[in-house]
mmCIF file of C-alpha atoms in Angstrom:
data_model
loop_
_atom_site.group_PDB
_atom_site.id
_atom_site.type_symbol
_atom_site.label_atom_id
_atom_site.label_comp_id
_atom_site.label_asym_id
_atom_site.label_seq_id
_atom_site.Cartn_x
_atom_site.Cartn_y
_atom_site.Cartn_z
ATOM 1 C CA MET T 1 -0.590 10.497 -3.753
ATOM 2 C CA ILE T 2 -1.525 9.437 -7.268
ATOM 3 C CA ALA T 3 -3.429 12.662 -7.877
ATOM 4 C CA LYS T 4 -0.433 14.715 -6.744
ATOM 5 C CA LYS T 5 1.832 12.793 -9.120
ATOM 6 C CA LEU T 6 -0.653 13.482 -11.925
ATOM 7 C CA GLN T 7 -0.792 17.160 -10.969
ATOM 8 C CA LYS T 8 2.984 17.348 -11.214
ATOM 9 C CA LEU T 9 2.840 15.924 -14.747
ATOM 10 C CA VAL T 10 -0.088 18.067 -15.949
ATOM 11 C CA PRO T 11 0.402 21.835 -15.493
ATOM 12 C CA GLY T 12 -2.643 23.567 -14.043
ATOM 13 C CA LEU T 13 -4.409 20.375 -12.969
ATOM 14 C CA VAL T 14 -6.783 20.918 -10.031
ATOM 15 C CA ILE T 15 -7.474 18.158 -7.475
ATOM 16 C CA HIS T 16 -10.813 18.005 -5.675
ATOM 17 C CA GLY T 17 -13.422 15.593 -4.359
ATOM 18 C CA TYR T 18 -11.539 14.266 -1.331
ATOM 19 C CA ASP T 19 -12.176 14.548 2.396
ATOM 20 C CA LEU T 20 -9.581 13.285 4.889
ATOM 21 C CA PRO T 21 -10.201 15.463 7.958
ATOM 22 C CA ARG T 22 -7.853 13.522 10.231
ATOM 23 C CA TRP T 23 -5.035 14.552 7.928
ATOM 24 C CA ARG T 24 -6.410 18.065 7.346
ATOM 25 C CA LEU T 25 -6.942 17.293 3.666
ATOM 26 C CA SER T 26 -10.253 18.329 2.132
ATOM 27 C CA ALA T 27 -11.445 19.832 -1.139
ATOM 28 C CA PRO T 28 -15.095 19.216 -2.122
ATOM 29 C CA SER T 29 -16.056 19.075 -5.774
ATOM 30 C CA PRO T 30 -17.991 22.055 -7.162
ATOM 31 C CA ALA T 31 -21.659 21.162 -7.562
ATOM 32 C CA HIS T 32 -21.795 22.229 -11.214
ATOM 33 C CA LEU T 33 -18.606 20.479 -12.309
ATOM 34 C CA ARG T 34 -18.687 18.144 -15.302
ATOM 35 C CA VAL T 35 -15.520 16.418 -16.395
ATOM 36 C CA ALA T 36 -15.061 14.280 -19.483
ATOM 37 C CA GLY T 37 -12.618 11.650 -18.352
ATOM 38 C CA PRO T 38 -12.091 7.998 -17.455
ATOM 39 C CA GLU T 39 -12.350 6.236 -14.120
ATOM 40 C CA LEU T 40 -8.967 5.229 -12.716
ATOM 41 C CA THR T 41 -9.052 2.224 -10.429
ATOM 42 C CA GLY T 42 -7.020 -0.907 -9.769
ATOM 43 C CA ASN T 43 -3.284 -1.405 -10.243
ATOM 44 C CA LEU T 44 -2.909 -1.663 -14.018
ATOM 45 C CA PHE T 45 -3.216 1.939 -15.185
ATOM 46 C CA ASP T 46 -0.122 4.106 -15.707
ATOM 47 C CA VAL T 47 -0.365 7.655 -14.372
ATOM 48 C CA ARG T 48 2.136 8.850 -17.004
ATOM 49 C CA HIS T 49 -0.107 7.536 -19.770
ATOM 50 C CA VAL T 50 -3.076 9.386 -18.257
ATOM 51 C CA ALA T 51 -0.993 12.556 -18.010
ATOM 52 C CA GLY T 52 -0.048 12.211 -21.670
ATOM 53 C CA LEU T 53 -3.714 11.980 -22.669
ATOM 54 C CA MET T 54 -4.492 15.087 -20.617
ATOM 55 C CA ASN T 55 -1.587 17.093 -21.998
ATOM 56 C CA ALA T 56 -2.609 16.090 -25.535
ATOM 57 C CA GLY T 57 -6.109 17.457 -24.924
ATOM 58 C CA TRP T 58 -7.901 14.124 -25.191
ATOM 59 C CA ILE T 59 -9.449 14.508 -21.736
ATOM 60 C CA ASP T 60 -9.776 17.333 -19.251
ATOM 61 C CA GLY T 61 -9.863 15.193 -16.125
ATOM 62 C CA ALA T 62 -10.129 11.760 -14.563
ATOM 63 C CA HIS T 63 -11.905 10.128 -11.632
ATOM 64 C CA LEU T 64 -9.669 8.352 -9.116
ATOM 65 C CA THR T 65 -11.931 5.794 -7.470
ATOM 66 C CA GLY T 66 -9.526 3.480 -5.672
ATOM 67 C CA PHE T 67 -6.094 3.174 -4.092
ATOM 68 C CA SER T 68 -3.574 1.806 -6.574
ATOM 69 C CA LEU T 69 -0.904 -0.379 -4.968
ATOM 70 C CA ASN T 70 1.645 0.556 -7.589
ATOM 71 C CA MET T 71 4.606 2.621 -6.442
ATOM 72 C CA SER T 72 5.355 3.808 -9.963
ATOM 73 C CA ASN T 73 2.132 5.843 -9.762
ATOM 74 C CA PHE T 74 3.284 7.641 -6.585
ATOM 75 C CA GLY T 75 5.478 10.662 -6.132
ATOM 76 C CA SER T 76 8.639 10.460 -4.065
ATOM 77 C CA ARG T 77 8.535 9.238 -0.470
ATOM 78 C CA GLU T 78 9.337 12.733 0.775
ATOM 79 C CA GLU T 79 6.542 14.326 -1.267
ATOM 80 C CA CYS T 80 3.976 11.746 -0.180
ATOM 81 C CA SER T 81 4.954 11.838 3.482
ATOM 82 C CA GLU T 82 4.728 15.622 3.537
ATOM 83 C CA LEU T 83 1.076 15.397 2.434
ATOM 84 C CA PHE T 84 -0.008 13.409 5.489
ATOM 85 C CA GLN T 85 0.566 15.482 8.603
ATOM 86 C CA PRO T 86 -1.473 14.613 11.731
ATOM 87 C CA PRO T 87 -3.754 17.301 13.185
ATOM 88 C CA SER T 88 -2.245 17.091 16.675
ATOM 89 C CA GLU T 89 0.990 16.111 18.357
ATOM 90 C CA SER T 90 2.073 12.631 17.311
ATOM 91 C CA PRO T 91 2.719 9.830 19.809
ATOM 92 C CA PRO T 92 6.421 9.061 20.102
ATOM 93 C CA GLY T 93 7.844 6.099 18.298
ATOM 94 C CA PHE T 94 10.244 3.493 19.638
ATOM 95 C CA GLY T 95 14.003 3.862 19.491
ATOM 96 C CA LYS T 96 16.908 1.940 18.048
ATOM 97 C CA ASP T 97 16.766 -0.815 20.708
ATOM 98 C CA GLU T 98 13.140 -1.781 19.949
ATOM 99 C CA LEU T 99 11.554 -3.629 17.050
ATOM 100 C CA VAL T 100 8.015 -2.416 16.318
ATOM 101 C CA ILE T 101 5.916 -5.238 14.842
ATOM 102 C CA HIS T 102 2.552 -4.543 13.242
ATOM 103 C CA VAL T 103 -0.071 -7.268 13.681
ATOM 104 C CA ARG T 104 -2.923 -7.530 11.200
ATOM 105 C CA GLY T 105 -5.557 -9.424 13.158
ATOM 106 C CA GLU T 106 -9.240 -9.205 14.057
ATOM 107 C CA ASP T 107 -11.489 -10.178 11.112
ATOM 108 C CA ILE T 108 -8.589 -11.324 8.927
ATOM 109 C CA LEU T 109 -7.847 -14.187 11.347
ATOM 110 C CA THR T 110 -11.093 -15.895 10.407
ATOM 111 C CA GLY T 111 -11.297 -15.154 6.697
ATOM 112 C CA GLY T 112 -11.235 -12.135 4.461
ATOM 113 C CA HIS T 113 -9.041 -11.673 1.406
ATOM 114 C CA PRO T 114 -6.836 -14.532 0.096
ATOM 115 C CA ASP T 115 -3.898 -12.153 -0.412
ATOM 116 C CA TYR T 116 -3.924 -10.893 3.176
ATOM 117 C CA GLY T 117 -4.104 -12.854 6.434
ATOM 118 C CA PRO T 118 -1.850 -12.938 9.514
ATOM 119 C CA LEU T 119 1.860 -13.596 9.356
ATOM 120 C CA PRO T 120 3.233 -16.900 10.684
ATOM 121 C CA ILE T 121 4.682 -16.574 14.192
ATOM 122 C CA GLN T 122 7.958 -18.044 12.929
ATOM 123 C CA PHE T 123 8.509 -14.918 10.830
ATOM 124 C CA TYR T 124 8.548 -12.783 13.964
ATOM 125 C CA VAL T 125 10.822 -15.302 15.699
ATOM 126 C CA ARG T 126 13.275 -15.097 12.803
ATOM 127 C CA ILE T 127 13.456 -11.295 12.758
ATOM 128 C CA VAL T 128 13.703 -10.901 16.540
ATOM 129 C CA ALA T 129 16.505 -13.491 16.728
ATOM 130 C CA GLN T 130 18.307 -11.895 13.792
ATOM 131 C CA THR T 131 18.175 -8.340 15.137
ATOM 132 C CA GLY T 132 18.465 -8.967 18.887
ATOM 133 C CA LEU T 133 16.040 -6.091 19.467
ATOM 134 C CA ARG T 134 13.223 -5.931 22.019
ATOM 135 C CA PRO T 135 9.896 -6.687 20.290
ATOM 136 C CA VAL T 136 6.940 -4.330 20.592
ATOM 137 C CA PHE T 137 3.651 -5.549 19.094
ATOM 138 C CA LEU T 138 0.856 -3.194 18.065
ATOM 139 C CA GLY T 139 -2.148 -3.153 15.752
ATOM 140 C CA GLN T 140 -5.309 -5.248 15.585
ATOM 141 C CA ILE T 141 -4.513 -7.370 18.610
ATOM 142 C CA GLN T 142 -7.188 -9.442 20.301
ATOM 143 C CA GLU T 143 -7.335 -12.363 22.695
ATOM 144 C CA GLY T 144 -7.093 -15.804 21.112
ATOM 145 C CA ARG T 145 -4.596 -18.436 20.076
ATOM 146 C CA TYR T 146 -2.596 -16.112 17.832
ATOM 147 C CA LEU T 147 -1.923 -13.698 20.687
ATOM 148 C CA ASP T 148 -1.265 -16.613 23.055
ATOM 149 C CA GLU T 149 1.429 -17.907 20.690
ATOM 150 C CA ILE T 150 2.998 -14.448 20.454
ATOM 151 C CA ARG T 151 3.160 -14.279 24.246
ATOM 152 C CA ARG T 152 4.617 -17.787 24.407
ATOM 153 C CA ALA T 153 7.291 -17.000 21.821
ATOM 154 C CA PHE T 154 8.107 -13.577 23.290
ATOM 155 C CA PRO T 155 7.384 -13.608 27.030
ATOM 156 C CA ASP T 156 9.219 -10.309 27.562
ATOM 157 C CA ALA T 157 7.669 -8.463 24.624
ATOM 158 C CA GLN T 158 5.710 -5.261 25.036
ATOM 159 C CA ILE T 159 2.203 -5.685 23.619
ATOM 160 C CA LEU T 160 0.279 -2.462 23.124
ATOM 161 C CA PRO T 161 -3.506 -2.731 23.511
ATOM 162 C CA ALA T 162 -5.770 -1.941 20.572
ATOM 163 C CA ARG T 163 -6.168 1.816 20.241
ATOM 164 C CA ASP T 164 -6.852 4.628 17.792
ATOM 165 C CA VAL T 165 -5.614 3.770 14.293
ATOM 166 C CA LEU T 166 -3.924 7.140 13.830
ATOM 167 C CA ALA T 167 -1.949 6.597 17.043
ATOM 168 C CA ASP T 168 -0.716 3.226 15.746
ATOM 169 C CA PHE T 169 0.127 4.738 12.358
ATOM 170 C CA GLN T 170 2.152 7.566 13.859
ATOM 171 C CA THR T 171 3.875 5.278 16.366
ATOM 172 C CA MET T 172 5.153 3.125 13.510
ATOM 173 C CA ARG T 173 6.002 6.178 11.455
ATOM 174 C CA ASN T 174 8.104 7.601 14.305
ATOM 175 C CA SER T 175 9.950 4.357 15.121
ATOM 176 C CA LYS T 176 13.467 3.310 14.169
ATOM 177 C CA ASN T 177 12.923 -0.411 13.417
ATOM 178 C CA ILE T 178 9.701 -1.726 11.884
ATOM 179 C CA VAL T 179 8.324 -5.125 10.864
ATOM 180 C CA LEU T 180 5.462 -4.877 8.388
ATOM 181 C CA GLY T 181 2.240 -6.850 8.563
ATOM 182 C CA LEU T 182 0.260 -7.777 5.455
ATOM 183 C CA SER T 183 -1.359 -4.390 5.412
ATOM 184 C CA SER T 184 -1.236 -1.282 3.228
ATOM 185 C CA PHE T 185 -1.707 0.606 6.524
ATOM 186 C CA SER T 186 1.629 -0.510 7.973
ATOM 187 C CA TRP T 187 3.258 -0.350 4.535
ATOM 188 C CA LEU T 188 2.450 3.361 4.268
ATOM 189 C CA ALA T 189 3.442 4.132 7.862
ATOM 190 C CA ALA T 190 6.834 2.494 7.338
ATOM 191 C CA TRP T 191 7.409 4.068 3.923
ATOM 192 C CA PHE T 192 6.603 7.534 5.293
ATOM 193 C CA SER T 193 8.916 6.980 8.266
ATOM 194 C CA ASP T 194 12.540 7.881 8.853
ATOM 195 C CA ALA T 195 13.218 4.382 10.185
ATOM 196 C CA ASP T 196 16.712 2.943 10.101
ATOM 197 C CA ARG T 197 15.495 -0.555 9.142
ATOM 198 C CA ILE T 198 12.219 -1.881 7.729
ATOM 199 C CA HIS T 199 11.637 -5.643 7.517
ATOM 200 C CA LEU T 200 9.243 -6.523 4.688
ATOM 201 C CA PRO T 201 7.747 -10.008 4.206
ATOM 202 C CA VAL T 202 7.495 -10.785 0.487
ATOM 203 C CA PHE T 203 4.261 -12.612 1.168
ATOM 204 C CA GLY T 204 0.592 -12.390 0.243
ATOM 205 C CA PHE T 205 -0.199 -9.237 -1.724
ATOM 206 C CA LEU T 206 3.435 -8.135 -1.291
ATOM 207 C CA ASN T 207 4.706 -11.153 -3.256
ATOM 208 C CA PRO T 208 4.907 -10.525 -7.040
ATOM 209 C CA ARG T 209 4.574 -14.271 -7.612
ATOM 210 C CA GLN T 210 1.113 -14.040 -6.054
ATOM 211 C CA ARG T 211 0.052 -10.531 -7.104
ATOM 212 C CA PRO T 212 2.112 -9.492 -10.142
ATOM 213 C CA ASP T 213 -0.128 -6.451 -10.641
ATOM 214 C CA ILE T 214 1.023 -4.926 -7.333
ATOM 215 C CA HIS T 215 4.329 -3.113 -6.876
ATOM 216 C CA CYS T 216 5.044 -2.416 -3.197
ATOM 217 C CA LEU T 217 8.678 -3.504 -2.957
ATOM 218 C CA PRO T 218 10.879 -0.404 -2.496
ATOM 219 C CA VAL T 219 13.947 -2.081 -3.980
ATOM 220 C CA ASP T 220 15.863 1.211 -4.312
ATOM 221 C CA ASP T 221 15.421 2.102 -0.632
ATOM 222 C CA SER T 222 18.376 0.860 1.423
ATOM 223 C CA ARG T 223 16.329 0.838 4.649
ATOM 224 C CA TYR T 224 14.441 -2.297 3.557
ATOM 225 C CA SER T 225 15.276 -5.934 4.220
ATOM 226 C CA PHE T 226 13.245 -8.448 2.200
ATOM 227 C CA TYR T 227 12.198 -11.980 3.191
ATOM 228 C CA LEU T 228 10.618 -14.343 0.676
ATOM 229 C CA LEU T 229 7.896 -16.658 1.999
ATOM 230 C CA PRO T 230 5.890 -19.306 0.097
ATOM 231 C CA VAL T 231 2.827 -18.305 -1.895
ATOM 232 C CA ARG T 232 -0.273 -18.678 0.264
ATOM 233 C CA LYS T 233 -3.957 -18.172 -0.534
ATOM 234 C CA TRP T 234 -5.419 -17.435 2.882
ATOM 235 C CA ASN T 235 -8.883 -18.821 3.637
ATOM 236 C CA ALA T 236 -8.519 -19.289 7.420
ATOM 237 C CA GLY T 237 -9.182 -23.035 7.163
ATOM 238 C CA PRO T 238 -7.596 -25.637 9.475
ATOM 239 C CA ASP T 239 -4.470 -26.020 7.317
ATOM 240 C CA ASP T 240 -3.959 -22.260 7.129
ATOM 241 C CA GLN T 241 -4.406 -21.912 10.870
ATOM 242 C CA ALA T 242 -1.937 -24.731 11.584
ATOM 243 C CA ALA T 243 0.654 -23.159 9.265
ATOM 244 C CA LEU T 244 0.654 -19.999 11.386
ATOM 245 C CA TYR T 245 2.409 -21.968 14.138
ATOM 246 C CA ASP T 246 4.657 -24.197 11.998
ATOM 247 C CA GLN T 247 8.276 -23.696 13.048
ATOM 248 C CA ARG T 248 9.541 -25.281 9.807
ATOM 249 C CA LEU T 249 8.224 -22.485 7.611
ATOM 250 C CA PRO T 250 10.818 -21.583 4.943
ATOM 251 C CA ILE T 251 11.831 -17.922 5.202
ATOM 252 C CA GLU T 252 14.460 -16.791 2.696
ATOM 253 C CA PRO T 253 16.230 -13.443 3.101
ATOM 254 C CA ILE T 254 16.674 -11.962 -0.367
ATOM 255 C CA ALA T 255 18.693 -9.022 -1.630
ATOM 256 C CA ALA T 256 17.032 -5.989 -3.177
ATOM 257 C CA GLY T 257 18.286 -7.142 -6.576
ATOM 258 C CA GLU T 258 16.397 -10.438 -6.282
ATOM 259 C CA ALA T 259 13.269 -8.595 -5.110
ATOM 260 C CA GLY T 260 13.604 -6.436 -8.219
ATOM 261 C CA ARG T 261 13.838 -9.525 -10.411
ATOM 262 C CA LEU T 262 10.625 -10.838 -8.845
ATOM 263 C CA LEU T 263 8.947 -7.554 -9.761
ATOM 264 C CA ARG T 264 10.190 -7.692 -13.353
ATOM 265 C CA ARG T 265 9.063 -11.295 -13.815
ATOM 266 C CA GLY T 266 5.658 -10.336 -12.453
ATOM 267 C CA ALA T 267 5.505 -7.376 -14.825
ATOM 268 C CA TRP T 268 6.142 -9.671 -17.799
ATOM 269 C CA ARG T 269 3.347 -11.988 -16.667
ATOM 270 C CA ILE T 270 0.760 -9.234 -16.681
ATOM 271 C CA ALA T 271 2.115 -7.187 -19.602
ATOM 272 C CA PRO T 272 -0.848 -8.212 -21.826
ATOM 273 C CA LYS T 273 -3.304 -7.055 -19.141
ATOM 274 C CA ARG T 274 -1.504 -3.737 -18.756
ATOM 275 C CA LEU T 275 -1.574 -3.243 -22.521
ATOM 276 C CA ALA T 276 -5.287 -4.082 -22.620
ATOM 277 C CA LYS T 277 -5.891 -1.554 -19.835
ATOM 278 C CA ARG T 278 -3.965 1.081 -21.772
ATOM 279 C CA VAL T 279 -5.955 0.420 -24.947
ATOM 280 C CA LEU T 280 -9.261 0.476 -23.058
ATOM 281 C CA LEU T 281 -8.344 3.728 -21.315
ATOM 282 C CA THR T 282 -7.365 5.356 -24.607
ATOM 283 C CA ALA T 283 -10.642 4.212 -26.193
ATOM 284 C CA GLN T 284 -12.630 5.628 -23.271
ATOM 285 C CA CYS T 285 -10.816 8.937 -23.670
ATOM 286 C CA ALA T 286 -11.514 8.980 -27.402
ATOM 287 C CA ARG T 287 -15.235 8.471 -26.733
ATOM 288 C CA ALA T 288 -15.192 11.197 -24.081
ATOM 289 C CA LYS T 289 -13.454 13.601 -26.466
ATOM 290 C CA TRP T 290 -15.997 12.844 -29.201
ATOM 291 C CA ALA T 291 -18.892 13.306 -26.775
ATOM 292 C CA VAL T 292 -17.629 16.744 -25.781
ATOM 293 C CA GLY T 293 -16.686 17.880 -29.278
ATOM 294 C CA ALA T 294 -19.637 16.526 -31.298
ATOM 295 C CA PRO T 295 -22.134 19.089 -32.671
ATOM 296 C CA GLY T 296 -24.956 19.798 -30.260
ATOM 297 C CA ARG T 297 -23.171 18.218 -27.334
ATOM 298 C CA THR T 298 -22.252 20.006 -24.125
ATOM 299 C CA GLY T 299 -18.642 20.714 -23.133
ATOM 300 C CA PRO T 300 -17.182 19.946 -19.743
ATOM 301 C CA THR T 301 -17.914 23.368 -18.244
ATOM 302 C CA GLY T 302 -21.498 23.490 -19.456
ATOM 303 C CA ALA T 303 -20.755 25.684 -22.486
ATOM 304 C CA PRO T 304 -21.655 24.385 -25.961
#
């Protein structure tokens, strides 16, 4: 998605070196290719800045080595969704009377990344009560206390067994009402979808107070409802586990405008880091340009 945005900004740019067969997307890099350009990774680089360096002739390419969780580096939702078409008929989604809830479980229940982790059960209780819809749970679901508490809270819920990840992705994508887990997987499925309503927990890596470098709050998309939860650094310890089942957890519905203010405050906090990234990237490009243009050095296509 980032590469396609860059291609749109840089006329004639060619994208290669990716292989996503399940989405019918593949373009190997030519064996002889040499490109003088920086490595783009993390969330701090600006694709428009990179495009400017390319259009100015400072670099002839760049290496995308990671997924940036920064919506400003993506194209439009329609453009991005069109890229990812499944190779076979998609499973149907759920209709307007169901609420599809993605569960991020398995390894994350016992550790993992501090900005991820499972959602408190009370969050699901709040959304189900608010909407009055029939809950359908899918994702990384396994036996254990977390699933037991889901069953206890929602005895009539439909719980889909663990299955192929593409089937889960497309089921969410084709559904009308979606509750996100702390997962870029469910975030993308919901964003690509034509859902009527998407419930997004401003929590973990989705909370700008916790991760100001990440921008995954679609504040201009009227399909989204936002819910602010406390900052939590998940380590799966006893206190974290107990909090998953705490019915007193504060959950604050917030308007898109307030979510936007959270993003802007986060952006101010990391402005020096973004500037440092910009300066470093420009310096790397200057060195690459010198290396290609210096006497006796080889150009990017192998010609002197």
